[in-house]
Amino acid sequence: QFPEKLIPLMILNALEGKPLPVYGDGKNVRDWLYVTDHCAAIWTIMQQGQKGRTYNVGGRNEMQNIRVVEVICDLLDELAGPLAGKASRRALITYVKDRPGHDRRYAIDCTRIEQELGWTPAESFETGIRKTIQWYLDNPVWIDHVRSGTYQSWIDSHYGG
């Protein structure tokens, strides 16, 4: 995901000790799926799915946004160490006015892909978010390029943006 989305924004802001903006009361619910599970689901559909049939892909990991942010804070405290003064990154959570029309819940029924194609995610939310955070910790140059605009410049120069 690009840096303005929930998980990247929270990881990057938390690493820099910046506020972690959470919309409304933070109780909006989303279903989370680790990227390699998403890729595996698409591959399964391409290989085994019926042409013209719709398959919803979900992680069976519904969670409130505030809980996602808390987990990110706790894992970053563990993996990258606490903030200066040994404060938990949870102290950075800042509630902001909700967006107009912000969906309270995204629900995905992924029963069909599970029953018809036998696909289920390999990662739990906990294992996937840990891998995601570790990836961010291990790839600061890529992150800098995306945030600085270097990535977009490269895309434009290679694909005529």
C-alpha positions as a printed Julia matrix, in Angstrom:
161×3 Matrix{Float64}:
   0.0     0.0     0.0
   1.04    3.58   -0.53
   2.09    5.66    2.48
  -1.27    7.4     2.98
  -3.11    4.14    3.78
  -3.71    3.04    7.37
  -0.99    0.46    7.95
   1.86    2.25    6.11
   0.91    5.63    7.6
   0.85    4.25   11.13
   4.14    2.39   10.75
   5.97    5.34    9.2
   4.57    7.95   11.58
   5.22    5.73   14.6
   8.83    5.18   13.54
   9.29    8.95   13.34
   7.46    9.67   16.6
   4.71   11.57   14.76
   1.0    11.55   15.69
  -1.0     8.5    14.63
  -4.28    9.91   13.28
  -7.23    7.59   13.85
 -10.56    8.58   12.29
 -13.55    9.02   14.6
 -13.68    6.54   17.45
 -11.41    4.08   15.62
 -14.06    1.39   15.6
 -14.34    1.13   11.81
 -13.86   -2.53   10.91
 -11.79   -3.88    8.04
 -10.79   -7.38    6.95
  -7.01   -7.72    6.7
  -5.12   -9.99    4.32
  -1.36  -10.38    3.98
  -0.04   -9.54    0.51
   1.32  -13.0    -0.36
  -2.01  -14.53    0.62
  -3.74  -12.13   -1.76
  -1.35  -13.12   -4.55
  -1.9   -16.81   -3.79
  -5.67  -16.31   -3.94
  -5.45  -14.62   -7.33
  -3.22  -17.41   -8.62
  -5.64  -20.04   -7.31
  -8.53  -18.3    -9.07
  -6.56  -18.1   -12.31
  -5.65  -21.78  -12.15
  -8.85  -23.32  -10.78
 -11.65  -20.77  -10.92
 -14.58  -20.92  -13.3
 -14.49  -18.33  -16.06
 -16.94  -15.49  -15.34
 -17.46  -16.51  -11.71
 -16.83  -14.03   -8.9
 -14.59  -15.01   -5.99
 -14.31  -12.69   -3.02
 -10.91  -12.81   -1.36
 -10.77  -12.16    2.36
  -8.53  -12.87    5.29
 -11.13  -13.71    7.92
  -9.26  -11.14    9.98
 -11.86   -8.49   10.73
 -10.53   -5.94   13.18
 -11.3    -2.43   14.35
  -8.85    0.17   13.06
  -7.89    1.21   16.6
  -6.86   -2.36   17.39
  -4.75   -2.49   14.23
  -2.99    0.71   15.32
  -2.42   -0.62   18.84
  -0.9    -3.84   17.48
   1.4    -1.82   15.2
   2.51    0.31   18.16
   3.2    -2.72   20.33
   5.15   -4.55   17.62
   7.21   -1.47   16.76
   8.03   -1.01   20.45
   9.2    -4.64   20.46
  11.05   -4.69   17.12
  12.45   -1.15   16.92
  12.55   -0.26   20.6
  10.39    2.26   22.44
  10.36    5.98   21.79
  12.78    8.31   23.55
  12.0     8.26   27.24
  10.81    4.66   26.88
   7.26    5.75   26.05
   5.02    3.35   24.18
   4.08    4.42   20.69
   0.45    4.09   21.79
   0.94    7.57   23.28
   1.07    8.88   19.68
  -2.53    7.81   18.91
  -4.56   10.92   18.09
  -8.26   10.79   17.28
  -9.28   13.03   14.38
 -12.63   13.95   12.87
 -14.04   11.13   10.76
 -14.3    11.52    7.0
 -17.8    12.22    5.68
 -19.37    8.98    4.46
 -16.57    6.85    5.9
 -17.75    3.22    5.79
 -18.13    1.75    9.26
 -17.39   -1.79    8.11
 -16.18   -3.56    5.01
 -17.46   -7.13    5.07
 -16.2    -9.8     2.74
 -17.81  -13.2     2.34
 -15.01  -15.41    1.07
 -16.91  -18.69    1.51
 -16.96  -19.44   -2.23
 -13.19  -19.39   -2.73
 -12.73  -21.49    0.39
 -15.36  -24.1    -0.47
 -15.02  -24.29   -4.25
 -11.28  -23.75   -4.65
  -9.97  -24.79   -1.24
  -8.11  -21.53   -0.73
  -7.57  -20.06    2.72
  -4.97  -17.53    3.86
  -1.71  -18.93    5.2
  -1.06  -15.93    7.45
  -3.01  -14.81   10.48
  -3.31  -11.08   11.1
  -0.62  -11.37   13.76
   1.95  -13.13   11.58
   1.21  -10.96    8.55
   1.45   -7.63   10.39
   4.71   -8.7    12.03
   6.17   -9.55    8.6
   4.87   -6.25    7.2
   6.46   -4.2     9.97
   9.73   -6.08    9.61
   9.67   -5.37    5.87
   9.33   -1.64    6.56
  12.21   -1.8     9.04
  14.36   -3.65    6.49
  13.57   -1.42    3.46
  14.05    2.26    4.38
  15.51    3.17    0.97
  12.4     1.96   -0.89
  10.2     3.87    1.54
  12.25    7.05    1.08
  11.91    6.75   -2.71
   8.14    6.39   -2.53
   7.75    9.27   -0.09
  10.14   11.62   -1.92
   8.55   11.15   -5.34
  11.56    9.32   -6.8
   9.39    6.24   -7.35
   6.77    8.21   -9.3
   9.48    9.88  -11.38
  10.88    6.46  -12.26
   7.41    5.2   -13.26
   6.81    8.31  -15.38
  10.18    8.0   -17.14
   9.74    4.3   -17.9
   6.03    4.19  -18.68
   5.28    7.72  -19.87
   3.32    9.28  -17.01
